[in-house]
PDB file of C-alpha atoms in Angstrom:
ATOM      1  CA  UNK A   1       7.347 -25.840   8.222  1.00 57.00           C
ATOM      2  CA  UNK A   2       5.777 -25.630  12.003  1.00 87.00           C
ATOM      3  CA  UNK A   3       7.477 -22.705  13.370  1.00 95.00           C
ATOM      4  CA  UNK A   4       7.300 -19.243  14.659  1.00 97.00           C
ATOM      5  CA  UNK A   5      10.234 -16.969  15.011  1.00 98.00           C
ATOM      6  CA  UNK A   6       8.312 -15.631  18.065  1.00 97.00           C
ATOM      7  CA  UNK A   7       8.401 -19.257  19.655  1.00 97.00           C
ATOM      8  CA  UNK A   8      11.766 -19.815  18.841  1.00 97.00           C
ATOM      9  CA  UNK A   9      12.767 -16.772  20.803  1.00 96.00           C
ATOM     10  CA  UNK A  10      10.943 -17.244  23.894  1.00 96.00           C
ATOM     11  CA  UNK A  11      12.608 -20.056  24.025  1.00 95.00           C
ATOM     12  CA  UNK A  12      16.192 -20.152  22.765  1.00 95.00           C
ATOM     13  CA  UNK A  13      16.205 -15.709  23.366  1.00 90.00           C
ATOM     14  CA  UNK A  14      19.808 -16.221  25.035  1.00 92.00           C
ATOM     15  CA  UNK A  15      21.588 -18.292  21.716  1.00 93.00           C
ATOM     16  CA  UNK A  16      19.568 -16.322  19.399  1.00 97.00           C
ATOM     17  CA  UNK A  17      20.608 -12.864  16.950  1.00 98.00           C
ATOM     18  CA  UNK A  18      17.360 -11.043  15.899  1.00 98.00           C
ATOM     19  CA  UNK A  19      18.189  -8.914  12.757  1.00 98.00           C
ATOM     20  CA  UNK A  20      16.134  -5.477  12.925  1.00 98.00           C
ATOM     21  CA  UNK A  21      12.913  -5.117  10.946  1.00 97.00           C
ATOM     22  CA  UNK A  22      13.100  -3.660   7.493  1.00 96.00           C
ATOM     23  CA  UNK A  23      12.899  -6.359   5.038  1.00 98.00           C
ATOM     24  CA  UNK A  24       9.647  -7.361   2.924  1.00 98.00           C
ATOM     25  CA  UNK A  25       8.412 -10.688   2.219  1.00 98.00           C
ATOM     26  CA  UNK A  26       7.849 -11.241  -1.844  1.00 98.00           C
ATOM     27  CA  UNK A  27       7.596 -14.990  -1.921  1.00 98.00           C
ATOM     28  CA  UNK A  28       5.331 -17.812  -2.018  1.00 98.00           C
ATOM     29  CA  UNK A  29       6.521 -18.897   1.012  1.00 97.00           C
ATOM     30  CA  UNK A  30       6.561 -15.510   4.035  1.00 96.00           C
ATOM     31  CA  UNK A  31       8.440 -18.780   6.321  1.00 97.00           C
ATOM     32  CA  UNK A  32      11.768 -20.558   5.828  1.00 98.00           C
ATOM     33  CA  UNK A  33      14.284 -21.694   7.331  1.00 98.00           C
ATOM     34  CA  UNK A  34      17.591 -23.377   6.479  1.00 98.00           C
ATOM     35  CA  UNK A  35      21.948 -23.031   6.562  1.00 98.00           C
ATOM     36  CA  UNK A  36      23.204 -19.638   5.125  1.00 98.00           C
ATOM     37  CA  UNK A  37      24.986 -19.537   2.324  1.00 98.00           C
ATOM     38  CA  UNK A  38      26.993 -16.025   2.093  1.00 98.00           C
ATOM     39  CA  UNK A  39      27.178 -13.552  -1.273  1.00 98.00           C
ATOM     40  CA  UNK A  40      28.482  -9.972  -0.976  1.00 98.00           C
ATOM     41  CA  UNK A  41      28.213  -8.072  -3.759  1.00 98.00           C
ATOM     42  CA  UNK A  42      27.611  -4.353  -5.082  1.00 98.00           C
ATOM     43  CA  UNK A  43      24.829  -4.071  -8.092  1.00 98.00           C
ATOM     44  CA  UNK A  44      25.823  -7.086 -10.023  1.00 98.00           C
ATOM     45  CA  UNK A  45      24.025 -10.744  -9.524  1.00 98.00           C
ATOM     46  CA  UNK A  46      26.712 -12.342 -11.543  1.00 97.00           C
ATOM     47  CA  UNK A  47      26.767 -14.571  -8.287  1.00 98.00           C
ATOM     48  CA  UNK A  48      23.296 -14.747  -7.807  1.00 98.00           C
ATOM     49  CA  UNK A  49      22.900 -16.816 -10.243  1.00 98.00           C
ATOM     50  CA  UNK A  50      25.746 -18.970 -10.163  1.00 98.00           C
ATOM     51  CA  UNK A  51      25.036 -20.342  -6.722  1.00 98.00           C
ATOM     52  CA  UNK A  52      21.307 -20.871  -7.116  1.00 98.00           C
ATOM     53  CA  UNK A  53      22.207 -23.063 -10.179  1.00 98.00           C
ATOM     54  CA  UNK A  54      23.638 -25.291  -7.553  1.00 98.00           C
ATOM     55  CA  UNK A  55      21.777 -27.603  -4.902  1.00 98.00           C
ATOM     56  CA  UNK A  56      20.327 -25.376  -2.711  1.00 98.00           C
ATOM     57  CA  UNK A  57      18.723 -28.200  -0.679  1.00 97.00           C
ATOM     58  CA  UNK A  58      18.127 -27.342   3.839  1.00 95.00           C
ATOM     59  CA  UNK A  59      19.868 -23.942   2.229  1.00 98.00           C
ATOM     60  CA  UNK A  60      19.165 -20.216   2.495  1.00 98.00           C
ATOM     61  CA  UNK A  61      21.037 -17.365   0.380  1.00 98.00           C
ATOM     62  CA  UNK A  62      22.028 -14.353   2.086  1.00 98.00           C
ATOM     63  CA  UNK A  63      23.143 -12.004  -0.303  1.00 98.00           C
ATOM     64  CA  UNK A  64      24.312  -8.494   0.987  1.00 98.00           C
ATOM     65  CA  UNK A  65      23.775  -6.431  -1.668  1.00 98.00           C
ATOM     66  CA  UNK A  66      25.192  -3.061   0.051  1.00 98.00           C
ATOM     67  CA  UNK A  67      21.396  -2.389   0.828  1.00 98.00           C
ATOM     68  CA  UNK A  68      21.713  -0.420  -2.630  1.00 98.00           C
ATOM     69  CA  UNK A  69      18.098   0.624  -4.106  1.00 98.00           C
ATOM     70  CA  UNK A  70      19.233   1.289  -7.535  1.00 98.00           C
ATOM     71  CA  UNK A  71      18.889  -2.095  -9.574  1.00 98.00           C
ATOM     72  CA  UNK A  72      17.276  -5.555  -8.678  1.00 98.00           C
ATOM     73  CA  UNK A  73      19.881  -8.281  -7.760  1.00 98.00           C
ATOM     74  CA  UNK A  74      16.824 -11.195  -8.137  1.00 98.00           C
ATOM     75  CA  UNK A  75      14.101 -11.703 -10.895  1.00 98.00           C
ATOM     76  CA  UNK A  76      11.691 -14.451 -11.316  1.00 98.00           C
ATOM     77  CA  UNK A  77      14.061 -16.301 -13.580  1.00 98.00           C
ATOM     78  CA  UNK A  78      16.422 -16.814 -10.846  1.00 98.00           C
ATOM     79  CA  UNK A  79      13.960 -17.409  -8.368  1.00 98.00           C
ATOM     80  CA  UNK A  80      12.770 -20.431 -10.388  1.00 98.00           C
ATOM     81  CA  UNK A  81      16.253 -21.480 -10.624  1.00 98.00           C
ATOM     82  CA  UNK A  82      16.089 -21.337  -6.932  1.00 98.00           C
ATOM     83  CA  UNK A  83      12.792 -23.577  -6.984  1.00 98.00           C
ATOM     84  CA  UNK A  84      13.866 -25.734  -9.300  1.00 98.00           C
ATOM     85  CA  UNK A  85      16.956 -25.950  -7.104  1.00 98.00           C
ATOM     86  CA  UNK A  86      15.525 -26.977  -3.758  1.00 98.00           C
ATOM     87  CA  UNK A  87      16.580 -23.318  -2.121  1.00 98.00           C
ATOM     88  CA  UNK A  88      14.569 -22.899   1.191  1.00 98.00           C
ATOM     89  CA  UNK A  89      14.685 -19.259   0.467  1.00 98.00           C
ATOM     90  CA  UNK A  90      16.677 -15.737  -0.155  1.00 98.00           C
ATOM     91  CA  UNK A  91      17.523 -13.024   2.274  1.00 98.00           C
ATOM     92  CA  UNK A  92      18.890 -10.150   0.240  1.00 98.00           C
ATOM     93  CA  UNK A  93      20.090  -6.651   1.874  1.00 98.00           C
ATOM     94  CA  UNK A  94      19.068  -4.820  -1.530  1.00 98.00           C
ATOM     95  CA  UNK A  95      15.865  -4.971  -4.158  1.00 98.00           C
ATOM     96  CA  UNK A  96      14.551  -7.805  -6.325  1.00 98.00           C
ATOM     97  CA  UNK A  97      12.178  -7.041  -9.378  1.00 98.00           C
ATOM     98  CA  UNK A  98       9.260  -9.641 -10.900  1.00 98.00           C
ATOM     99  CA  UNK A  99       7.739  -9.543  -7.460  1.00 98.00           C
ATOM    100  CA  UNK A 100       4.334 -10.617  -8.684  1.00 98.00           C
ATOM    101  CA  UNK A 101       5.891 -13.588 -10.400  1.00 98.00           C
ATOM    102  CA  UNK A 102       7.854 -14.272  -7.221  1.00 98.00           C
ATOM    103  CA  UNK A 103       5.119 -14.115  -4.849  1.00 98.00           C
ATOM    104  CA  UNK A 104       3.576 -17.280  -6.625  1.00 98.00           C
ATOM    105  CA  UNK A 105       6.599 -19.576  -6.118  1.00 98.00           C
ATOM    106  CA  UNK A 106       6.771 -21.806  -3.423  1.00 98.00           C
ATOM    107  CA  UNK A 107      10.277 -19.865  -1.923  1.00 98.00           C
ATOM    108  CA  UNK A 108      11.080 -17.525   0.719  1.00 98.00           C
ATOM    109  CA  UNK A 109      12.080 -14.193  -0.749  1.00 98.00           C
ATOM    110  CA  UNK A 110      13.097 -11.138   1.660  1.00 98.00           C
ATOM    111  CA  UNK A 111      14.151  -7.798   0.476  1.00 98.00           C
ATOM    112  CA  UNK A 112      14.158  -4.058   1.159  1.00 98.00           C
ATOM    113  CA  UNK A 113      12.302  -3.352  -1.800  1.00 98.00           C
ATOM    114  CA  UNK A 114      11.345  -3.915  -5.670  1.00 98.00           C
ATOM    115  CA  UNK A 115      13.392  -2.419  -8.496  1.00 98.00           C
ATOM    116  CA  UNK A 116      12.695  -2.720 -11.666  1.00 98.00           C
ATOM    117  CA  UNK A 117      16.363  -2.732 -13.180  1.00 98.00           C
ATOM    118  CA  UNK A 118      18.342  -5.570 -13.461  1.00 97.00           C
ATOM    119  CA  UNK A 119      22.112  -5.700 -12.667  1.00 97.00           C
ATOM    120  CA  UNK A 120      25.379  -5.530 -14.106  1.00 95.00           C
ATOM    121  CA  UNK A 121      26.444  -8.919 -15.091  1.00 95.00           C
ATOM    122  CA  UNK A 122      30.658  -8.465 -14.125  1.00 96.00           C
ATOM    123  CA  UNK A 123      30.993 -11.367 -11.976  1.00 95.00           C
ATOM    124  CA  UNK A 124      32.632  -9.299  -9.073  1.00 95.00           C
ATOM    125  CA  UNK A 125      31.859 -10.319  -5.295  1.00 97.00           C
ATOM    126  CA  UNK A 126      33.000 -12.754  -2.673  1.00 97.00           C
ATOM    127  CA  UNK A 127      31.582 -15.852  -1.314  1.00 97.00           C
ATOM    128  CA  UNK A 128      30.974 -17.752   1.810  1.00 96.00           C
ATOM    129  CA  UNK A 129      31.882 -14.999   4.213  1.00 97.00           C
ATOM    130  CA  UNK A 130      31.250 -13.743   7.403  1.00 98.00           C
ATOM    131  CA  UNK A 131      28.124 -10.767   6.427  1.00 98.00           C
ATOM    132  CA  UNK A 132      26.794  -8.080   8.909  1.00 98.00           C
ATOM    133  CA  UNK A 133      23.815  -6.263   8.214  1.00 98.00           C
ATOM    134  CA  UNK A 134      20.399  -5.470  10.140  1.00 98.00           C
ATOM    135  CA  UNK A 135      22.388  -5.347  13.277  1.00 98.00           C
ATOM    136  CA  UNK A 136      23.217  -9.626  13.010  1.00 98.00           C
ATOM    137  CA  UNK A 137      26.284 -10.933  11.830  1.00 98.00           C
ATOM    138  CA  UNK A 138      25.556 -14.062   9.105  1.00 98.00           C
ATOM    139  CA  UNK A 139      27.867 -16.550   9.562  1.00 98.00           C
ATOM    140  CA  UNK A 140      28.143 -19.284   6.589  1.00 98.00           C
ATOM    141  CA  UNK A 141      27.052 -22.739   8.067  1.00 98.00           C
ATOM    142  CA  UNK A 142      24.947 -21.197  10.424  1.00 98.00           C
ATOM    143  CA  UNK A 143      21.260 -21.252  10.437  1.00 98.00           C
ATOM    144  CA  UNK A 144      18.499 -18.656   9.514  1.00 98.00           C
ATOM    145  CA  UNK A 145      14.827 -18.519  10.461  1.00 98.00           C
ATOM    146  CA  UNK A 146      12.728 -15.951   8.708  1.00 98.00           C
ATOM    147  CA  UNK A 147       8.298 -15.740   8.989  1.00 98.00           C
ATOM    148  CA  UNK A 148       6.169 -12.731   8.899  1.00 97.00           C
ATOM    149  CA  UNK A 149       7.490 -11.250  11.982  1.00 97.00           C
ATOM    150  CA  UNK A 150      11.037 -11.403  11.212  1.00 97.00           C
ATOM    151  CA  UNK A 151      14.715 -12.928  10.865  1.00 98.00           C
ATOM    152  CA  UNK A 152      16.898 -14.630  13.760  1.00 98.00           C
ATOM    153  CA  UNK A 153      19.754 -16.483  13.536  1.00 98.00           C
ATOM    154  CA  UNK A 154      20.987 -19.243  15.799  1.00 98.00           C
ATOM    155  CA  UNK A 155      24.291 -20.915  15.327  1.00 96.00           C
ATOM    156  CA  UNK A 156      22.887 -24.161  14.271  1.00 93.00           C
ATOM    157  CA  UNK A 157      19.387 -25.989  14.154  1.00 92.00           C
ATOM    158  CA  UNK A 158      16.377 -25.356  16.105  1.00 92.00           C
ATOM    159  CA  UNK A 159      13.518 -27.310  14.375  1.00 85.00           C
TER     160      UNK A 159
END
């Protein structure tokens, strides 16, 4: 993948949303890029999982998580299920645990931070909506580009 967020913004700045900074890289891959695919949820991956079991392919999963810091909503299982998949990579607006598994796995993981408690598993949350967090509003359909010095948005392709 040959391109910088930085690039992208000098020269599409005026199309572009540029979430705010606060969200760590812990996979194998710090840049990806690809359509958004929308979770919200509350402390239970239920959903998690059942979307990265499904061809993930030119996707990204944004999954707001309430930006709550008391259980992990991704582990290194799902992640490979992501892999395996074809999932470009995983923005989540809450924790993720296994991080040194998930650093070695050729996917784009994002996250506030590691915890190492999993979730419920209630299968309570929405998909495909409209998500606002980090000061951008996540649209389904439209697309995400994350590296190491950040997340924008556009509302379709760029590279």
């Amino acid at each position: 993948m040959q391109f910088k967020t930085a690039d992208l913004c000098d020269a599409h700045s005026d199309a572009l949303q540029i979430a705010e900074p606060g969200f760590r890289d812990y996979g194998g891959h710090p840049r990806f890029h690809g359509q958004i695919v929308t979770l919200k949820l509350f402390e239970d991956n239920s959903l998690v999982r059942d979307t990265l079991a499904l061809s993930g392919h030119g996707k990204v999963l944004v999954v707001d998580g309430g930006g709550s810091r008391r259980c992990a909503l991704l582990g290194d299982m799902l992640a490979a299920k992501a892999v395996e998949n074809g999932w470009s990579g995983i923005l989540i607006n809450g924790c993720i645990r296994d991080s040194a598994d998930i650093a070695q796995m050729p996917l784009g993981v994002k996250a506030l931070d590691t915890h190492p408690l999993k979730s419920v598993k209630k299968g309570v949350g929405e998909t495909n909506l409209q998500l606002r967090f980090a000061g951008v509003t996540f649209n389904p359909g439209a697309s995400l580009y994350a590296d190491e010095d950040g997340i924008i948005l556009s509302p379709g392709p760029l590279v």
